[in-house]
Backbone as a ProteinNet text record, in pm:
[ID]
protein_1_A
[PRIMARY]
MTHTDQPFAGPFPVLHGHGLRLRQWDPDSDTDVAAWLRGLTDPEFVRWNTPLRTVTDLDSARESLRAKTQAAAEGSAASYCVTDAETGTPLGHISVEVVHPAMPIARVGYWVLPEARGRGVATRALTVAARWALTDLGLHRLELGHAVGHDASCRVAERCGFRYEGTLRGAMFEANRHDAFRDVHLHGRLATDPVVVAP
[TERTIARY]
455.5	549.3	691.4	807.8	940.1	1015.9	1080.3	1153	1291	1279.6	1433.7	1490	1602.7	1614	1505.4	1405.7	1279.6	1155.4	1095.6	1020.1	856.5	890	739.4	788.8	720.8	708.8	612.7	677	591.8	655.7	549	444.1	352.4	309	191.2	61.7	-48.8	-146.8	-223.9	-366.7	-436.6	-549.9	-571.4	-644.3	-797.1	-919.3	-1027.2	-1068.4	-1183.2	-1271.4	-1290.4	-1435.2	-1509	-1487.3	-1537.1	-1534.7	-1426.6	-1280.3	-1208.7	-1105.5	-1022.1	-928.9	-770.8	-738.6	-558.7	-453.6	-426.5	-295.6	-142.1	-92.5	70.2	74.8	176.3	193.5	269.1	242	312.3	408.7	534.7	591.9	590.8	551	556.3	420.9	310.8	205.1	167.5	178.9	161.2	98.9	-44.7	-184	-131.4	-81.6	-11.2	138	238.5	291	237.1	129.3	62.2	37.4	-79.8	-134.4	-31.8	70.1	184.8	228.9	294.6	295.9	201.1	95.5	11.6	-39.6	-9.1	-1.1	118.6	218.4	343	361.2	279.6	337.4	223	75.9	-7.2	37.8	-39.1	-21.6	-39.5	-116.7	-166.5	-62.4	-43.7	96.7	224.7	303.8	362.6	387.1	267.1	221.2	236.3	240.9	262.5	359.8	448.2	534.1	680.6	793.1	901.5	974.6	978	1013.8	1176.4	1236.1	1387.5	1387.7	1334.2	1400.8	1256.5	1271.7	1130.8	1136.5	981.2	954.3	881.6	917.1	917.9	835.5	844	787.1	802.3	709.6	691.7	815.1	980.2	1022.4	1134.5	1114.4	1124	1005.3	878.9	781	812.1	825.8	871.3	1015.7	1080.5	1207.8	1170.6	1072.7	1053.3	985.9	852.8	771.6	877.9	981.3	1033.7	1127.3	1114	1222.6	1098.6	989.1	852.8	837.6	863.7	862.5	1028.9	1129.3	1265.4	1238.2	1175.6	1162.4	1025.3	970.7	887.7	958.2	1027.9	1108.6	1181.3	1252.5	1326.7	1254.6	1128.2	1051.3	1062	1124.4	1129.7	983.2	882.1	753.8	633.2	525.9	452.1	378	387.3	310.7	195.5	116.2	-31.7	-93	-112.5	-225.6	-369.6	-398.2	-584.1	-671.2	-737.3	-810	-960.9	-1068.8	-1217.5	-1215.3	-1327.2	-1314.3	-1415.6	-1479.6	-1535	-1470	-1440	-1414.1	-1262	-1173.5	-1002.4	-949.5	-1012.7	-924.9	-890.5	-740.2	-678.9	-685.8	-731.1	-812.4	-618.5	-528	-439	-337.5	-275	-184.8	-127.1	-147	-107.7	-17.4	97.8	227.7	258.4	343	301.6	435.3	564.7	726.1	765	877.5	964	993.9	973.1	1060.5	1203.8	1223.6	1300.8	1349.7	1437.8	1356.5	1364.3	1435.7	1444.3	1298.3	1207.4	1054	933.3	875.6	732.8	659.2	695.4	663.4	686.3	574.3	592.1	522.7	590	494	419.9	281.6	180.7	193.9	161.9	152.8	59	-2	-127.6	-153.9	-203.6	-253.1	-363.4	-412	-541.6	-521.5	-568.4	-592.7	-658.1	-668	-740.8	-877.6	-890.2	-1031.6	-1085.8	-1049.7	-1120.3	-1107.4	-1074.7	-1079.2	-1251.5	-1252.3	-1363.6	-1495.8	-1441.9	-1498.8	-1480.3	-1397.8	-1340.6	-1234.4	-1208.1	-1081.1	-1005.8	-925	-819.5	-851.3	-992.2	-978.8	-1012	-1080.2	-1142.9	-1015.6	-900.7	-804.2	-686.5	-704.1	-619.4	-679.7	-798.6	-907.1	-847.6	-871.5	-824.9	-719.6	-589.6	-443.3	-400	-464.1	-402.2	-461.1	-591.7	-604.8	-549.1	-482.3	-383.8	-301	-193.9	-90.3	-106.1	-203.5	-210.3	-248.9	-315.7	-382	-279.7	-292.9	-191.5	-54.1	-20.6	80.6	210.5	74.1	170.5	266.2	190.6	243.3	206.7	301.2	247.1	187.2	262.4	259.9	211.6	148.1	192.2	197	258.1	291.5	241.5	203.7	151.8	214.1	264.3	302.8	247	239	188.3	212	284.3	301.4	210.8	247.2	146.3	86.3	-49.8	-128.5	-228.9	-152.4	-286.2	-364	-464.4	-536.9	-682.1	-671.3	-717.5	-690	-563.3	-438.2	-527.4	-486.8	-499.6	-643	-780.5	-855.8	-897.7	-823.3	-791.8	-758.2	-619.9	-568.1	-628.5	-717.5	-810.2	-886.8	-1010.2	-1116.8	-1037	-911	-909.8	-817.9	-837.9	-814	-666.7	-624.7	-477.8	-421.3	-399.9	-413	-292.3	-361.4	-242.7	-126.1	-29.7	64.8	194.4	197.7	268.7	308.9	384.1	446.6	614.9	665.3	792.1	866	950.2	1007.6	1120.8	1079.4	1177.7	1186.3	1111	1077.4	1036.7	1075.3	1040.4	1089.4	1117.4	1153.2	1006.2	1047.6	993.4	936.1	818.5	816.6	903.6	908.3	1025	1171.7	1177.3	1345.1	1384.3	1492.1	1592.4	1707.9	1653.6	1745.2	1682.5	1576.6	1424.9	1370.8	1354.8	1261.5	1076	1007.3	894.1	849	772.3	724.7	658.1	634.4	503.6	425.3	333.7	242.1	268.3	272.2	285.8	163	89.3	-29.8	56.4	-25.7	2.2	-139.8	-110.7	-213.5	-178.1	-217	-138.6	-258.8	-174.9	-294.9	-322	-297.8	-433.3	-501	-461.9	-605.5	-738	-861.6	-991.3	-1000.5	-1077.9	-1101.9	-1158.5	-1140	-1221.1	-1266.3	-1384.9	-1435.5	-1448.6	-1373.9	-1420.2	-1487.1	-1532.5	-1631.9	-1771.9
-7469.6	-7556.7	-7497.7	-7568.9	-7553.7	-7559.6	-7424.2	-7471.8	-7574.2	-7689.5	-7800.8	-7831.7	-7917.7	-8026.4	-8148.2	-8137.6	-8243.7	-8197.9	-8106.4	-8092.8	-8111.8	-8247.6	-8327.8	-8411.9	-8435.6	-8520.9	-8610.3	-8758	-8872.8	-8919.1	-9051.1	-9139.3	-9048.9	-9054.9	-8971.2	-9037.7	-8919.5	-9009.7	-9033.9	-9156.5	-9163.3	-9048.9	-9055.1	-8917.1	-8970.7	-8911.6	-8937.4	-8793.3	-8842.1	-8735	-8752.5	-8705.9	-8747.4	-8850.6	-8961.6	-9100.8	-9148.2	-9094.2	-9149.3	-9194.9	-9276.3	-9338.5	-9291.9	-9210.2	-9194.5	-9273.4	-9373.7	-9459.1	-9445.4	-9470.6	-9480.6	-9618.2	-9627.5	-9733.2	-9825.6	-9980.8	-10077.6	-10166.5	-10118.8	-10208.6	-10382	-10384.7	-10548.4	-10600.3	-10541.6	-10569.2	-10632	-10715.8	-10726.3	-10687.3	-10708.1	-10586.7	-10432.5	-10371.6	-10206.4	-10236.5	-10324	-10346.7	-10329.1	-10416.3	-10427.2	-10333.6	-10280.4	-10137.6	-10018.5	-10006.6	-9917.2	-9947.2	-10063	-10111.3	-10089.5	-10110.4	-10087.4	-9954.1	-9871.2	-9685.3	-9635	-9698	-9640.3	-9698	-9804.5	-9864.9	-9826.1	-9772.9	-9704.3	-9633.4	-9644.6	-9605.3	-9438.2	-9428.6	-9226.2	-9200.7	-9232.9	-9189.5	-9188.9	-9275.2	-9248.4	-9156.2	-9130.9	-9055.3	-8864	-8879.3	-8761.3	-8748.3	-8844	-8832.8	-8954.9	-8885.7	-8943.9	-8972.6	-9082.4	-9052.5	-9102.3	-9042.9	-9067	-9183.9	-9283.7	-9421.3	-9528.6	-9603.9	-9623	-9793.2	-9794.9	-9907.3	-9972.3	-10119.8	-10212.4	-10351.7	-10383.4	-10504.6	-10552.4	-10598.2	-10598.4	-10583.2	-10626.6	-10596.8	-10469	-10443.7	-10219.1	-10184	-10224.1	-10138.3	-10173	-10278.2	-10311.8	-10193.6	-10177.4	-10122	-9935.4	-9912.9	-9817.5	-9757.5	-9864.5	-9821	-9810.4	-9879.5	-9899.4	-9782.7	-9691.1	-9553.9	-9491.9	-9449.7	-9360.2	-9408.1	-9509.2	-9567.2	-9456.2	-9471.9	-9456.7	-9301.4	-9246.3	-9059.1	-9045	-9080.8	-9050.9	-9085.7	-9177.1	-9167.4	-9038.6	-8981.9	-8912.8	-8759.2	-8772.8	-8648.1	-8559.7	-8627.7	-8546.2	-8573.7	-8623.8	-8714.9	-8752.8	-8763.6	-8812.1	-8826.7	-8999	-9101.2	-9170.5	-9093.7	-9197.8	-9300.9	-9354	-9462	-9445.9	-9362.8	-9314.9	-9435.6	-9465.3	-9620.1	-9552.6	-9652.2	-9657.6	-9643.7	-9552.4	-9547	-9674.6	-9743.8	-9853	-9995.8	-10010.5	-10127.9	-10127.6	-10003	-10022.9	-10027.1	-10005.4	-10110.4	-9988.2	-9965.5	-9877.9	-9798.9	-9679.2	-9603	-9515.5	-9483.4	-9426	-9390.3	-9249.4	-9227.1	-9070.7	-9032.4	-8882.6	-8839.4	-8753.5	-8719.7	-8576.6	-8608.9	-8392.2	-8421.1	-8337.4	-8337.2	-8242.4	-8225.8	-8085	-8035.4	-7893.2	-7874.4	-7794.5	-7752	-7734.2	-7714.5	-7826	-7843.8	-7687.7	-7552	-7421.9	-7381.2	-7417.9	-7306.3	-7420.8	-7369	-7425.1	-7437.7	-7532.4	-7524.5	-7658.9	-7722.6	-7869.4	-7874.4	-7941.1	-8014.3	-8102.6	-8082.6	-8254.8	-8286.6	-8423	-8497.8	-8573.8	-8652	-8786.9	-8816.6	-8936.1	-9037.6	-9109.5	-9129.9	-9252.8	-9367.4	-9471.2	-9603.3	-9612.7	-9684.7	-9660.6	-9718.1	-9758.7	-9832.3	-9679.1	-9578.9	-9599.7	-9338.6	-9378	-9230.5	-9168.9	-9097.5	-9038.6	-9024.6	-9081.2	-9041.1	-8940.8	-8805.5	-8709.1	-8776.8	-8903.9	-8913.7	-8870.1	-8810.4	-8683.4	-8606	-8533.9	-8367.5	-8406.8	-8546.3	-8560.8	-8573.1	-8661.6	-8676.2	-8539.1	-8451.3	-8345.7	-8243.4	-8235.3	-8196.2	-8227.5	-8339.3	-8428.1	-8356.5	-8418.8	-8392.7	-8212	-8158	-8014.4	-7965.9	-7977.9	-7926	-7940.9	-8105.1	-8147.5	-8101	-8048.4	-8005.4	-7862.6	-7791	-7683.4	-7608	-7721.1	-7673.3	-7723.3	-7884.8	-7961.4	-7969.9	-8023.7	-8014.3	-7864.5	-7780.9	-7608	-7569.1	-7604.6	-7511.1	-7411.5	-7353.8	-7250	-7189.8	-7305.3	-7313.2	-7439.5	-7498	-7605.7	-7574.2	-7655	-7631.5	-7719.8	-7735.6	-7836.6	-7784.8	-7877.5	-7875.9	-8012.8	-7990	-8092	-8004	-8114.1	-8083.6	-8031.5	-7895.5	-7863.8	-7935.2	-7939.8	-7996.9	-8121.2	-8141.7	-8231.7	-8155.6	-8145.2	-8046.8	-8125.7	-8243	-8305.9	-8295.1	-8293.6	-8235.8	-8134.6	-7962	-7843.7	-7806.1	-7912.1	-7893.7	-7938.1	-8081.8	-8101.2	-7951.9	-7936.2	-7805.3	-7698.7	-7662.8	-7527.5	-7557.3	-7646.6	-7753.2	-7694	-7751.8	-7788.8	-7620.7	-7485.5	-7368.9	-7346.4	-7464.8	-7388.3	-7303.5	-7199.5	-7093.5	-7145	-7109.8	-7126.7	-7019	-7038.8	-6904.4	-6902.9	-6964.5	-6909.4	-7080.4	-7064.5	-7138.6	-7123.9	-7309.7	-7333.6	-7370.1	-7311.6	-7381.4	-7484.1	-7617.7	-7718	-7772.9	-7777.3	-7780.4	-7927.7	-8041.6	-8189.8	-8248.9	-8380.1	-8485.1	-8476.9	-8480.9	-8553.6	-8716.2	-8782.2	-8904.2	-8943.3	-9079.2	-9203.4	-9134	-9009.4	-8990.3	-8927.3	-8909.2	-8813.9	-8714	-8733.2	-8612.1	-8500.5	-8512.3	-8399.2	-8309.3	-8164.9	-8178.7	-8085.9	-8061.5	-8023.8	-7899.1	-7822.2	-7700.5	-7750.2	-7689.4	-7708.4	-7588.8	-7644.1	-7553.1	-7543.3	-7438.6	-7397.5	-7393.3	-7463.7	-7419.7	-7398.5	-7275.1	-7264.8	-7252	-7330.5	-7289.5	-7229.7	-7124.3	-7087	-7129.3	-7132	-7154.5	-7020.3	-6903.9	-6772.4	-6779.1	-6873.4	-6859.8	-6908.6	-6888.1	-6909.6	-7055.9	-7157.3	-7266.8	-7280.9	-7391.6	-7458.2	-7633.9	-7607.3	-7753	-7813.2	-7870.6	-7917.1	-7996.7	-8125.6	-8211.3	-8162
15339	15282.9	15293.7	15369.5	15364.4	15246.5	15249.6	15114.6	15178.8	15097.7	15147.7	14991.6	15023.2	14913.2	14866.1	14962.4	14959.6	14989.9	14895.8	14855.5	14917.5	14831.6	14889.1	15001.7	15057.2	15215.6	15170.3	15166.8	15103.7	15261.8	15272.2	15168	15116	15007.7	14933.3	14982	15024	15062.7	14898.4	14925.9	14845.9	14846.3	14724.2	14644.3	14653.7	14655.7	14607.7	14562.3	14454.4	14424.1	14276.4	14251.1	14140.5	14070.9	14150.5	14112	14086.2	14140.6	14103.1	14236.7	14227	14336.7	14298.1	14358.1	14276.8	14405.3	14382.6	14438.2	14368	14485.8	14395.5	14330.2	14258.1	14156.8	14253.7	14192.6	14256.7	14186.8	14176.9	14057.8	14087.8	14255.9	14265.3	14242.4	14176.5	14119.5	13970.2	13913.4	13806	13714.7	13804.7	13736.6	13660.7	13804.5	13763.8	13699.6	13654.5	13537.6	13420.9	13417.3	13297.7	13230.6	13338.2	13222.5	13244.8	13350.1	13285.5	13136.2	13121.5	12982.7	12861.9	12917.6	12798.1	12793.5	12879.3	12841.7	12793.3	12788.4	12777	12632.5	12591.6	12460.1	12354.1	12415.6	12312.8	12226.4	12116.4	11965.5	11978.2	12048.6	12087.9	12216.3	12247.5	12407.4	12301.8	12206.6	12138.3	12080.6	12032.4	11873.2	11978.4	12102.5	12173.4	12248.8	12335.5	12446.1	12387.4	12434.1	12427.1	12567.5	12607.2	12759	12712.4	12807.5	12825.6	12791.4	12866.4	12869.9	12808	12665.2	12677.5	12691.8	12747	12747.1	12670.8	12703.5	12531.8	12562.8	12724.3	12748.6	12886.9	12942.1	13108.3	13205.8	13179.2	13267	13248.9	13137.1	13132.4	13246.5	13191.8	13269.9	13425.9	13466.8	13579.6	13663.4	13582	13616.9	13611.8	13535.6	13493.4	13590.3	13671.8	13779.5	13943.9	13944	14014.1	14026.6	13970.1	13911.1	13992.3	13934	14010.4	14157.9	14177.9	14335.9	14425	14321.7	14420.4	14380.9	14305.9	14286.5	14424	14450.6	14563.6	14681.2	14682.3	14807.8	14853.4	14698.6	14736.9	14752	14743.8	14706.6	14654.2	14497.4	14365	14286.3	14289.2	14191.8	14337.7	14261.4	14282.8	14168.6	14180.1	14035.2	14082.8	14018.9	14090.8	14030.4	13980.9	13935.8	13946.7	13855.7	13836.6	13827.1	13931	13926.2	13979.9	13928	13913.4	14097.6	14165.2	14301	14347.8	14252.7	14323.5	14267.5	14150.1	14106.1	14081.4	14166	14128.2	14031.9	13898.6	13767.7	13745.1	13719.6	13651.3	13534	13515.2	13417.6	13342.1	13424.9	13371	13456.2	13433.3	13522.8	13546.3	13661.5	13654.6	13767.8	13735.1	13801.4	13840	13973.7	14004.7	14069.5	13915.9	13975.1	13982.4	14070.2	14117.4	14002.6	13972.9	13880.9	13964.3	14056.2	14081.6	14288.5	14348.2	14509.1	14560.9	14533.8	14600.3	14543.9	14507	14449.7	14476.4	14506.8	14526.3	14370.1	14313.3	14138.7	14099.3	14070.3	13972.2	13857.3	13792.7	13673.7	13686.4	13624.8	13591.7	13469.2	13476.5	13302.7	13343.7	13236.5	13296.8	13110	13146.7	13047.3	13056.1	13007.4	12991	12886.2	12985	12901.8	12763.7	12639.9	12568.8	12583.6	12671.9	12730.1	12800.1	12892.2	12959.8	12842.4	12777.1	12721.8	12686.8	12670.9	12652.4	12754.2	12858.9	13005.8	13081.3	13058	13125.8	13248.1	13214.9	13324.1	13373.5	13244.8	13253.5	13338.6	13276.9	13334.3	13522.4	13523.4	13666.8	13748.9	13704.6	13763.4	13783.9	13697.4	13705.4	13800	13809.8	13885.7	14079.2	14083.5	14248.7	14242.5	14135.4	14152.7	14197.7	14116.8	14104.3	14254.7	14307.7	14424	14538.3	14521.2	14655.6	14618.3	14532.2	14503.9	14530.5	14552.2	14519.1	14677.1	14765.4	14867.5	14960.7	14968.2	15086.3	15071.3	14942.1	14919.3	14945.7	14964.3	14960.8	14846.1	14741.8	14599	14567.1	14487.8	14457	14335.5	14233.6	14061.7	14013.3	13897.9	13896.8	13733.6	13648	13521.5	13445.8	13289.4	13197.3	13113.4	13025	12879.9	12793.7	12700.5	12579.7	12419.8	12353.5	12200.2	12150.9	12064.7	12013.9	11918.3	11910.9	11790.2	11909.3	11995.8	12096.8	12118.9	12082.6	12120.4	12238.6	12261.8	12396.9	12488.7	12534	12665.3	12660.8	12532.1	12540.1	12659.3	12570.4	12618.1	12762.3	12825.5	12960.2	13028	13020.9	13081.4	13122.6	13023.8	12986.4	13110	13090	13173.7	13319.6	13359.3	13462.6	13523.5	13452.3	13505.8	13463.5	13399	13375.2	13206.9	13246.4	13172.9	13046.6	12903	12834.1	12822.5	12844	12884.3	12738.6	12614.3	12544.8	12482.6	12396.8	12308.3	12336.5	12375.8	12422.5	12248.7	12224.1	12067.7	12094.1	12047.6	12053.3	12195.1	12259.5	12394.7	12419.6	12371.8	12366.7	12277.5	12286.6	12128.1	12058	11951.2	11840.6	11862.8	11854.4	11819.9	11820.7	11887.8	11882.4	11829.7	11840.8	11849.1	11944.2	12014.1	12054.7	12002.5	11841.1	11781.7	11711.4	11793.9	11706.8	11763.1	11783.8	11833.5	11787.5	11914.3	11828.3	11959	11929	12033.6	12087.7	12215.3	12358.7	12340	12414.1	12483	12579.3	12700.2	12832.7	12888.8	12985.4	13027.9	13194.4	13309.7	13404.5	13540	13638.1	13723.1	13854.4	13964.6	14017	14183.8	14281.4	14365.1	14444.2	14371	14388.7	14303.1	14178.8	14066.8	14156.1	14074.2	14110.5	14105.4	14211	14246.6	14155.8	14047.5	13937.1	13966.9	13961	13965.3	13839.2	13719.3	13593.8	13560.4	13665.7	13641.8	13669.5
[MASK]
+++++++++++++++++++++++++++++++++++++++++++++++++++++++++++++++++++++++++++++++++++++++++++++++++++++++++++++++++++++++++++++++++++++++++++++++++++++++++++++++++++++++++++++++++++++++++++++++++++++++

């Protein structure tokens, strides 16, 4: 990977593995927009995440997905719709986002739709995305942060080889607030870490 102002070289490939197909979200697809809206308004998502821009209806969901498409075009983030490899049914979301354009480091984030939980979707998706990011994309480090207390996300991170590295004080917004903060557990994985096949 060369260090440029655009560390990600799109268009990004479709990723496959562990019974999943990871493809780019399509803001022109009503199915994708509806899945995106359900994911970002799900009570469990809202409990642990506070996006900078609130998504409340189909119009704001479509606008949010268009922003993801733009970020991909600019090479600052790769946002994937996690789908069942056989049926194509949307199951959730995973993203790889640049931390700094001059360094081969990115952050990963994910969520799973309510009906798909309990099936290892997040673990399988993170395994696939991390392998791609640390090999084909040429990144050196991936970071993963989650609100303290989000034990399910912590287990996913550890199963996928993202070591717990410490607690970041006041590093993310409290649920449904932009004026109060909560602590974050930071996990990290390096390209030189042992290969992990979590599923």
